[in-house]
Amino acid sequence: MGKKTFLEACISGNTAVVEFCIENEFRFGHGVYDRIIRKFHDPFHLIKLLQKNGYPWYPSTCKAAVSIDDLQLHRWLRFQGCPWNEKTCNEAVAMDRYEVLKYAHKNGCPWSKQTYACCFSEEGLKWAYDEIPTDYQCSEEIIEYLHRHNCPQPNPDDWIIE
């Protein structure tokens, strides 16, 4: 019994089993918060339980929170000291979550040319393109925000690999 059992307990949503795992000091796997967030519409009770018992945060937790588009969850995570990185902004752009992007950026979440590239594909610059993409997959509101706040844009060489 270990990380897998703890993960299964968490994604089952059974608070008693999660508490049993905590009391018996089960090891905590890296993706547990992420899986809870993606599984439940309202993940607060489980996240609070884990956090209250000293289980560590990961930057991927803020990225995962983008999927449920709950600004209150982001605010709470940050208030509790959950770290974030540019992948939070990337995910907000790729999933067309304007309010989350705006909140993250205004509160110091970093972004990069990869963030801008997520306007065209949720993979951003991860894959080579035959030509520079021109069809946006996010809202005009996000594109305007990125431009207005000087989000770095990829160079032509970043898109096309020959």
JSON list of C-alpha atoms in Angstrom, two decimals:
[
{"chain": "A", "resi": 1, "resn": "MET", "atom": "CA", "xyz": [0.00, 0.00, 0.00]},
{"chain": "A", "resi": 2, "resn": "GLY", "atom": "CA", "xyz": [1.43, 3.33, -0.94]},
{"chain": "A", "resi": 3, "resn": "LYS", "atom": "CA", "xyz": [1.19, 6.08, -3.53]},
{"chain": "A", "resi": 4, "resn": "LYS", "atom": "CA", "xyz": [-1.24, 4.19, -5.77]},
{"chain": "A", "resi": 5, "resn": "THR", "atom": "CA", "xyz": [-3.56, 3.41, -2.86]},
{"chain": "A", "resi": 6, "resn": "PHE", "atom": "CA", "xyz": [-3.48, 7.03, -1.76]},
{"chain": "A", "resi": 7, "resn": "LEU", "atom": "CA", "xyz": [-4.24, 8.22, -5.29]},
{"chain": "A", "resi": 8, "resn": "GLU", "atom": "CA", "xyz": [-7.14, 5.78, -5.62]},
{"chain": "A", "resi": 9, "resn": "ALA", "atom": "CA", "xyz": [-8.52, 6.89, -2.26]},
{"chain": "A", "resi": 10, "resn": "CYS", "atom": "CA", "xyz": [-8.32, 10.54, -3.27]},
{"chain": "A", "resi": 11, "resn": "ILE", "atom": "CA", "xyz": [-9.99, 10.13, -6.64]},
{"chain": "A", "resi": 12, "resn": "SER", "atom": "CA", "xyz": [-12.71, 7.98, -5.08]},
{"chain": "A", "resi": 13, "resn": "GLY", "atom": "CA", "xyz": [-13.70, 11.04, -3.06]},
{"chain": "A", "resi": 14, "resn": "ASN", "atom": "CA", "xyz": [-14.15, 8.91, 0.05]},
{"chain": "A", "resi": 15, "resn": "THR", "atom": "CA", "xyz": [-13.00, 11.22, 2.82]},
{"chain": "A", "resi": 16, "resn": "ALA", "atom": "CA", "xyz": [-12.82, 8.42, 5.41]},
{"chain": "A", "resi": 17, "resn": "VAL", "atom": "CA", "xyz": [-10.40, 6.42, 3.25]},
{"chain": "A", "resi": 18, "resn": "VAL", "atom": "CA", "xyz": [-8.30, 9.52, 2.56]},
{"chain": "A", "resi": 19, "resn": "GLU", "atom": "CA", "xyz": [-8.16, 10.24, 6.30]},
{"chain": "A", "resi": 20, "resn": "PHE", "atom": "CA", "xyz": [-7.08, 6.62, 6.89]},
{"chain": "A", "resi": 21, "resn": "CYS", "atom": "CA", "xyz": [-4.25, 7.09, 4.39]},
{"chain": "A", "resi": 22, "resn": "ILE", "atom": "CA", "xyz": [-3.19, 10.31, 6.10]},
{"chain": "A", "resi": 23, "resn": "GLU", "atom": "CA", "xyz": [-3.30, 8.78, 9.58]},
{"chain": "A", "resi": 24, "resn": "ASN", "atom": "CA", "xyz": [-1.21, 5.85, 8.40]},
{"chain": "A", "resi": 25, "resn": "GLU", "atom": "CA", "xyz": [1.29, 8.15, 6.67]},
{"chain": "A", "resi": 26, "resn": "PHE", "atom": "CA", "xyz": [0.80, 6.85, 3.17]},
{"chain": "A", "resi": 27, "resn": "ARG", "atom": "CA", "xyz": [3.18, 8.40, 0.70]},
{"chain": "A", "resi": 28, "resn": "PHE", "atom": "CA", "xyz": [1.82, 11.10, -1.53]},
{"chain": "A", "resi": 29, "resn": "GLY", "atom": "CA", "xyz": [2.30, 10.95, -5.29]},
{"chain": "A", "resi": 30, "resn": "HIS", "atom": "CA", "xyz": [3.08, 14.02, -7.37]},
{"chain": "A", "resi": 31, "resn": "GLY", "atom": "CA", "xyz": [-0.14, 14.02, -9.41]},
{"chain": "A", "resi": 32, "resn": "VAL", "atom": "CA", "xyz": [-2.68, 13.56, -6.63]},
{"chain": "A", "resi": 33, "resn": "TYR", "atom": "CA", "xyz": [-3.87, 17.19, -6.45]},
{"chain": "A", "resi": 34, "resn": "ASP", "atom": "CA", "xyz": [-4.06, 17.34, -10.24]},
{"chain": "A", "resi": 35, "resn": "ARG", "atom": "CA", "xyz": [-6.19, 14.21, -10.45]},
{"chain": "A", "resi": 36, "resn": "ILE", "atom": "CA", "xyz": [-8.53, 15.43, -7.69]},
{"chain": "A", "resi": 37, "resn": "ILE", "atom": "CA", "xyz": [-9.04, 18.75, -9.46]},
{"chain": "A", "resi": 38, "resn": "ARG", "atom": "CA", "xyz": [-9.77, 17.11, -12.80]},
{"chain": "A", "resi": 39, "resn": "LYS", "atom": "CA", "xyz": [-12.09, 14.50, -11.28]},
{"chain": "A", "resi": 40, "resn": "PHE", "atom": "CA", "xyz": [-14.35, 16.64, -9.11]},
{"chain": "A", "resi": 41, "resn": "HIS", "atom": "CA", "xyz": [-16.37, 19.74, -9.92]},
{"chain": "A", "resi": 42, "resn": "ASP", "atom": "CA", "xyz": [-15.79, 20.96, -6.35]},
{"chain": "A", "resi": 43, "resn": "PRO", "atom": "CA", "xyz": [-12.43, 19.61, -5.17]},
{"chain": "A", "resi": 44, "resn": "PHE", "atom": "CA", "xyz": [-12.03, 21.97, -2.20]},
{"chain": "A", "resi": 45, "resn": "HIS", "atom": "CA", "xyz": [-12.83, 19.50, 0.60]},
{"chain": "A", "resi": 46, "resn": "LEU", "atom": "CA", "xyz": [-10.17, 16.98, -0.43]},
{"chain": "A", "resi": 47, "resn": "ILE", "atom": "CA", "xyz": [-7.55, 19.58, -1.33]},
{"chain": "A", "resi": 48, "resn": "LYS", "atom": "CA", "xyz": [-8.05, 21.34, 2.01]},
{"chain": "A", "resi": 49, "resn": "LEU", "atom": "CA", "xyz": [-7.78, 18.04, 3.87]},
{"chain": "A", "resi": 50, "resn": "LEU", "atom": "CA", "xyz": [-4.48, 17.16, 2.19]},
{"chain": "A", "resi": 51, "resn": "GLN", "atom": "CA", "xyz": [-3.05, 20.65, 2.54]},
{"chain": "A", "resi": 52, "resn": "LYS", "atom": "CA", "xyz": [-4.06, 20.86, 6.21]},
{"chain": "A", "resi": 53, "resn": "ASN", "atom": "CA", "xyz": [-2.12, 17.66, 6.80]},
{"chain": "A", "resi": 54, "resn": "GLY", "atom": "CA", "xyz": [1.08, 18.99, 5.28]},
{"chain": "A", "resi": 55, "resn": "TYR", "atom": "CA", "xyz": [1.08, 17.38, 1.85]},
{"chain": "A", "resi": 56, "resn": "PRO", "atom": "CA", "xyz": [3.21, 19.46, -0.53]},
{"chain": "A", "resi": 57, "resn": "TRP", "atom": "CA", "xyz": [2.01, 21.65, -3.36]},
{"chain": "A", "resi": 58, "resn": "TYR", "atom": "CA", "xyz": [3.28, 21.36, -6.91]},
{"chain": "A", "resi": 59, "resn": "PRO", "atom": "CA", "xyz": [3.19, 23.95, -9.73]},
{"chain": "A", "resi": 60, "resn": "SER", "atom": "CA", "xyz": [1.15, 21.48, -11.78]},
{"chain": "A", "resi": 61, "resn": "THR", "atom": "CA", "xyz": [-1.72, 21.95, -9.31]},
{"chain": "A", "resi": 62, "resn": "CYS", "atom": "CA", "xyz": [-2.37, 25.51, -10.52]},
{"chain": "A", "resi": 63, "resn": "LYS", "atom": "CA", "xyz": [-2.16, 24.32, -14.12]},
{"chain": "A", "resi": 64, "resn": "ALA", "atom": "CA", "xyz": [-4.71, 21.58, -13.40]},
{"chain": "A", "resi": 65, "resn": "ALA", "atom": "CA", "xyz": [-7.03, 24.09, -11.75]},
{"chain": "A", "resi": 66, "resn": "VAL", "atom": "CA", "xyz": [-7.38, 25.91, -15.09]},
{"chain": "A", "resi": 67, "resn": "SER", "atom": "CA", "xyz": [-9.43, 22.96, -16.35]},
{"chain": "A", "resi": 68, "resn": "ILE", "atom": "CA", "xyz": [-12.36, 23.69, -14.05]},
{"chain": "A", "resi": 69, "resn": "ASP", "atom": "CA", "xyz": [-12.27, 27.46, -14.73]},
{"chain": "A", "resi": 70, "resn": "ASP", "atom": "CA", "xyz": [-12.81, 28.40, -11.09]},
{"chain": "A", "resi": 71, "resn": "LEU", "atom": "CA", "xyz": [-11.12, 31.68, -10.24]},
{"chain": "A", "resi": 72, "resn": "GLN", "atom": "CA", "xyz": [-11.93, 31.19, -6.55]},
{"chain": "A", "resi": 73, "resn": "LEU", "atom": "CA", "xyz": [-9.92, 27.96, -6.56]},
{"chain": "A", "resi": 74, "resn": "HIS", "atom": "CA", "xyz": [-6.92, 29.76, -8.08]},
{"chain": "A", "resi": 75, "resn": "ARG", "atom": "CA", "xyz": [-7.12, 32.53, -5.53]},
{"chain": "A", "resi": 76, "resn": "TRP", "atom": "CA", "xyz": [-7.33, 30.02, -2.68]},
{"chain": "A", "resi": 77, "resn": "LEU", "atom": "CA", "xyz": [-4.44, 27.93, -4.01]},
{"chain": "A", "resi": 78, "resn": "ARG", "atom": "CA", "xyz": [-2.23, 30.99, -4.28]},
{"chain": "A", "resi": 79, "resn": "PHE", "atom": "CA", "xyz": [-3.29, 32.27, -0.85]},
{"chain": "A", "resi": 80, "resn": "GLN", "atom": "CA", "xyz": [-2.26, 28.88, 0.55]},
{"chain": "A", "resi": 81, "resn": "GLY", "atom": "CA", "xyz": [1.16, 29.19, -1.10]},
{"chain": "A", "resi": 82, "resn": "CYS", "atom": "CA", "xyz": [0.68, 26.82, -4.01]},
{"chain": "A", "resi": 83, "resn": "PRO", "atom": "CA", "xyz": [3.41, 27.61, -6.58]},
{"chain": "A", "resi": 84, "resn": "TRP", "atom": "CA", "xyz": [2.75, 28.18, -10.24]},
{"chain": "A", "resi": 85, "resn": "ASN", "atom": "CA", "xyz": [4.80, 28.55, -13.37]},
{"chain": "A", "resi": 86, "resn": "GLU", "atom": "CA", "xyz": [4.30, 29.57, -16.98]},
{"chain": "A", "resi": 87, "resn": "LYS", "atom": "CA", "xyz": [2.34, 26.38, -17.64]},
{"chain": "A", "resi": 88, "resn": "THR", "atom": "CA", "xyz": [-0.59, 27.93, -15.75]},
{"chain": "A", "resi": 89, "resn": "CYS", "atom": "CA", "xyz": [-0.72, 30.82, -18.25]},
{"chain": "A", "resi": 90, "resn": "ASN", "atom": "CA", "xyz": [-0.12, 28.43, -21.15]},
{"chain": "A", "resi": 91, "resn": "GLU", "atom": "CA", "xyz": [-3.05, 26.27, -20.06]},
{"chain": "A", "resi": 92, "resn": "ALA", "atom": "CA", "xyz": [-5.30, 29.31, -19.56]},
{"chain": "A", "resi": 93, "resn": "VAL", "atom": "CA", "xyz": [-4.60, 30.42, -23.14]},
{"chain": "A", "resi": 94, "resn": "ALA", "atom": "CA", "xyz": [-4.97, 26.91, -24.59]},
{"chain": "A", "resi": 95, "resn": "MET", "atom": "CA", "xyz": [-8.28, 26.39, -22.75]},
{"chain": "A", "resi": 96, "resn": "ASP", "atom": "CA", "xyz": [-9.51, 29.92, -23.52]},
{"chain": "A", "resi": 97, "resn": "ARG", "atom": "CA", "xyz": [-9.81, 30.94, -19.85]},
{"chain": "A", "resi": 98, "resn": "TYR", "atom": "CA", "xyz": [-9.51, 34.72, -20.03]},
{"chain": "A", "resi": 99, "resn": "GLU", "atom": "CA", "xyz": [-10.28, 35.52, -16.37]},
{"chain": "A", "resi": 100, "resn": "VAL", "atom": "CA", "xyz": [-7.81, 32.92, -15.12]},
{"chain": "A", "resi": 101, "resn": "LEU", "atom": "CA", "xyz": [-5.11, 34.23, -17.48]},
{"chain": "A", "resi": 102, "resn": "LYS", "atom": "CA", "xyz": [-5.73, 37.80, -16.37]},
{"chain": "A", "resi": 103, "resn": "TYR", "atom": "CA", "xyz": [-5.65, 36.86, -12.68]},
{"chain": "A", "resi": 104, "resn": "ALA", "atom": "CA", "xyz": [-2.49, 34.77, -13.06]},
{"chain": "A", "resi": 105, "resn": "HIS", "atom": "CA", "xyz": [-0.62, 37.41, -15.04]},
{"chain": "A", "resi": 106, "resn": "LYS", "atom": "CA", "xyz": [-1.63, 40.29, -12.78]},
{"chain": "A", "resi": 107, "resn": "ASN", "atom": "CA", "xyz": [-0.46, 38.28, -9.78]},
{"chain": "A", "resi": 108, "resn": "GLY", "atom": "CA", "xyz": [3.00, 37.50, -11.09]},
{"chain": "A", "resi": 109, "resn": "CYS", "atom": "CA", "xyz": [2.61, 34.20, -12.88]},
{"chain": "A", "resi": 110, "resn": "PRO", "atom": "CA", "xyz": [5.30, 34.10, -15.58]},
{"chain": "A", "resi": 111, "resn": "TRP", "atom": "CA", "xyz": [4.65, 33.63, -19.26]},
{"chain": "A", "resi": 112, "resn": "SER", "atom": "CA", "xyz": [6.78, 33.19, -22.34]},
{"chain": "A", "resi": 113, "resn": "LYS", "atom": "CA", "xyz": [6.59, 32.86, -26.10]},
{"chain": "A", "resi": 114, "resn": "GLN", "atom": "CA", "xyz": [5.19, 29.39, -25.43]},
{"chain": "A", "resi": 115, "resn": "THR", "atom": "CA", "xyz": [2.18, 31.09, -23.81]},
{"chain": "A", "resi": 116, "resn": "TYR", "atom": "CA", "xyz": [1.52, 33.08, -26.96]},
{"chain": "A", "resi": 117, "resn": "ALA", "atom": "CA", "xyz": [2.01, 29.97, -29.10]},
{"chain": "A", "resi": 118, "resn": "CYS", "atom": "CA", "xyz": [-0.82, 28.30, -27.18]},
{"chain": "A", "resi": 119, "resn": "CYS", "atom": "CA", "xyz": [-3.18, 30.70, -28.99]},
{"chain": "A", "resi": 120, "resn": "PHE", "atom": "CA", "xyz": [-2.74, 28.49, -32.05]},
{"chain": "A", "resi": 121, "resn": "SER", "atom": "CA", "xyz": [-2.52, 25.03, -30.51]},
{"chain": "A", "resi": 122, "resn": "GLU", "atom": "CA", "xyz": [-2.76, 23.67, -27.00]},
{"chain": "A", "resi": 123, "resn": "GLU", "atom": "CA", "xyz": [0.65, 22.14, -27.66]},
{"chain": "A", "resi": 124, "resn": "GLY", "atom": "CA", "xyz": [2.17, 25.56, -28.36]},
{"chain": "A", "resi": 125, "resn": "LEU", "atom": "CA", "xyz": [5.68, 25.22, -29.77]},
{"chain": "A", "resi": 126, "resn": "LYS", "atom": "CA", "xyz": [5.97, 21.57, -28.83]},
{"chain": "A", "resi": 127, "resn": "TRP", "atom": "CA", "xyz": [5.61, 20.39, -32.44]},
{"chain": "A", "resi": 128, "resn": "ALA", "atom": "CA", "xyz": [7.17, 21.58, -35.67]},
{"chain": "A", "resi": 129, "resn": "TYR", "atom": "CA", "xyz": [4.87, 23.28, -38.15]},
{"chain": "A", "resi": 130, "resn": "ASP", "atom": "CA", "xyz": [5.13, 23.33, -41.94]},
{"chain": "A", "resi": 131, "resn": "GLU", "atom": "CA", "xyz": [4.36, 27.03, -41.86]},
{"chain": "A", "resi": 132, "resn": "ILE", "atom": "CA", "xyz": [3.72, 29.71, -39.29]},
{"chain": "A", "resi": 133, "resn": "PRO", "atom": "CA", "xyz": [0.16, 29.19, -37.99]},
{"chain": "A", "resi": 134, "resn": "THR", "atom": "CA", "xyz": [-2.38, 31.94, -38.54]},
{"chain": "A", "resi": 135, "resn": "ASP", "atom": "CA", "xyz": [-5.63, 30.48, -37.18]},
{"chain": "A", "resi": 136, "resn": "TYR", "atom": "CA", "xyz": [-6.20, 31.40, -33.56]},
{"chain": "A", "resi": 137, "resn": "GLN", "atom": "CA", "xyz": [-7.85, 28.81, -31.32]},
{"chain": "A", "resi": 138, "resn": "CYS", "atom": "CA", "xyz": [-8.46, 31.17, -28.43]},
{"chain": "A", "resi": 139, "resn": "SER", "atom": "CA", "xyz": [-10.69, 34.21, -28.05]},
{"chain": "A", "resi": 140, "resn": "GLU", "atom": "CA", "xyz": [-9.88, 37.63, -29.44]},
{"chain": "A", "resi": 141, "resn": "GLU", "atom": "CA", "xyz": [-10.04, 38.84, -25.84]},
{"chain": "A", "resi": 142, "resn": "ILE", "atom": "CA", "xyz": [-7.06, 36.67, -24.90]},
{"chain": "A", "resi": 143, "resn": "ILE", "atom": "CA", "xyz": [-5.07, 37.67, -27.97]},
{"chain": "A", "resi": 144, "resn": "GLU", "atom": "CA", "xyz": [-5.67, 41.34, -27.23]},
{"chain": "A", "resi": 145, "resn": "TYR", "atom": "CA", "xyz": [-4.67, 40.84, -23.59]},
{"chain": "A", "resi": 146, "resn": "LEU", "atom": "CA", "xyz": [-1.42, 39.13, -24.58]},
{"chain": "A", "resi": 147, "resn": "HIS", "atom": "CA", "xyz": [-0.59, 41.92, -27.03]},
{"chain": "A", "resi": 148, "resn": "ARG", "atom": "CA", "xyz": [-1.56, 44.71, -24.62]},
{"chain": "A", "resi": 149, "resn": "HIS", "atom": "CA", "xyz": [0.62, 43.24, -21.89]},
{"chain": "A", "resi": 150, "resn": "ASN", "atom": "CA", "xyz": [3.60, 42.47, -24.12]},
{"chain": "A", "resi": 151, "resn": "CYS", "atom": "CA", "xyz": [3.58, 38.71, -23.95]},
{"chain": "A", "resi": 152, "resn": "PRO", "atom": "CA", "xyz": [6.65, 37.54, -25.89]},
{"chain": "A", "resi": 153, "resn": "GLN", "atom": "CA", "xyz": [5.84, 36.15, -29.32]},
{"chain": "A", "resi": 154, "resn": "PRO", "atom": "CA", "xyz": [7.68, 33.30, -31.00]},
{"chain": "A", "resi": 155, "resn": "ASN", "atom": "CA", "xyz": [10.14, 34.15, -33.74]},
{"chain": "A", "resi": 156, "resn": "PRO", "atom": "CA", "xyz": [9.48, 32.63, -37.17]},
{"chain": "A", "resi": 157, "resn": "ASP", "atom": "CA", "xyz": [12.33, 30.17, -36.56]},
{"chain": "A", "resi": 158, "resn": "ASP", "atom": "CA", "xyz": [10.57, 28.90, -33.43]},
{"chain": "A", "resi": 159, "resn": "TRP", "atom": "CA", "xyz": [7.65, 27.63, -35.48]},
{"chain": "A", "resi": 160, "resn": "ILE", "atom": "CA", "xyz": [9.26, 25.93, -38.43]},
{"chain": "A", "resi": 161, "resn": "ILE", "atom": "CA", "xyz": [11.91, 23.30, -38.04]},
{"chain": "A", "resi": 162, "resn": "GLU", "atom": "CA", "xyz": [13.54, 22.24, -41.26]}
]
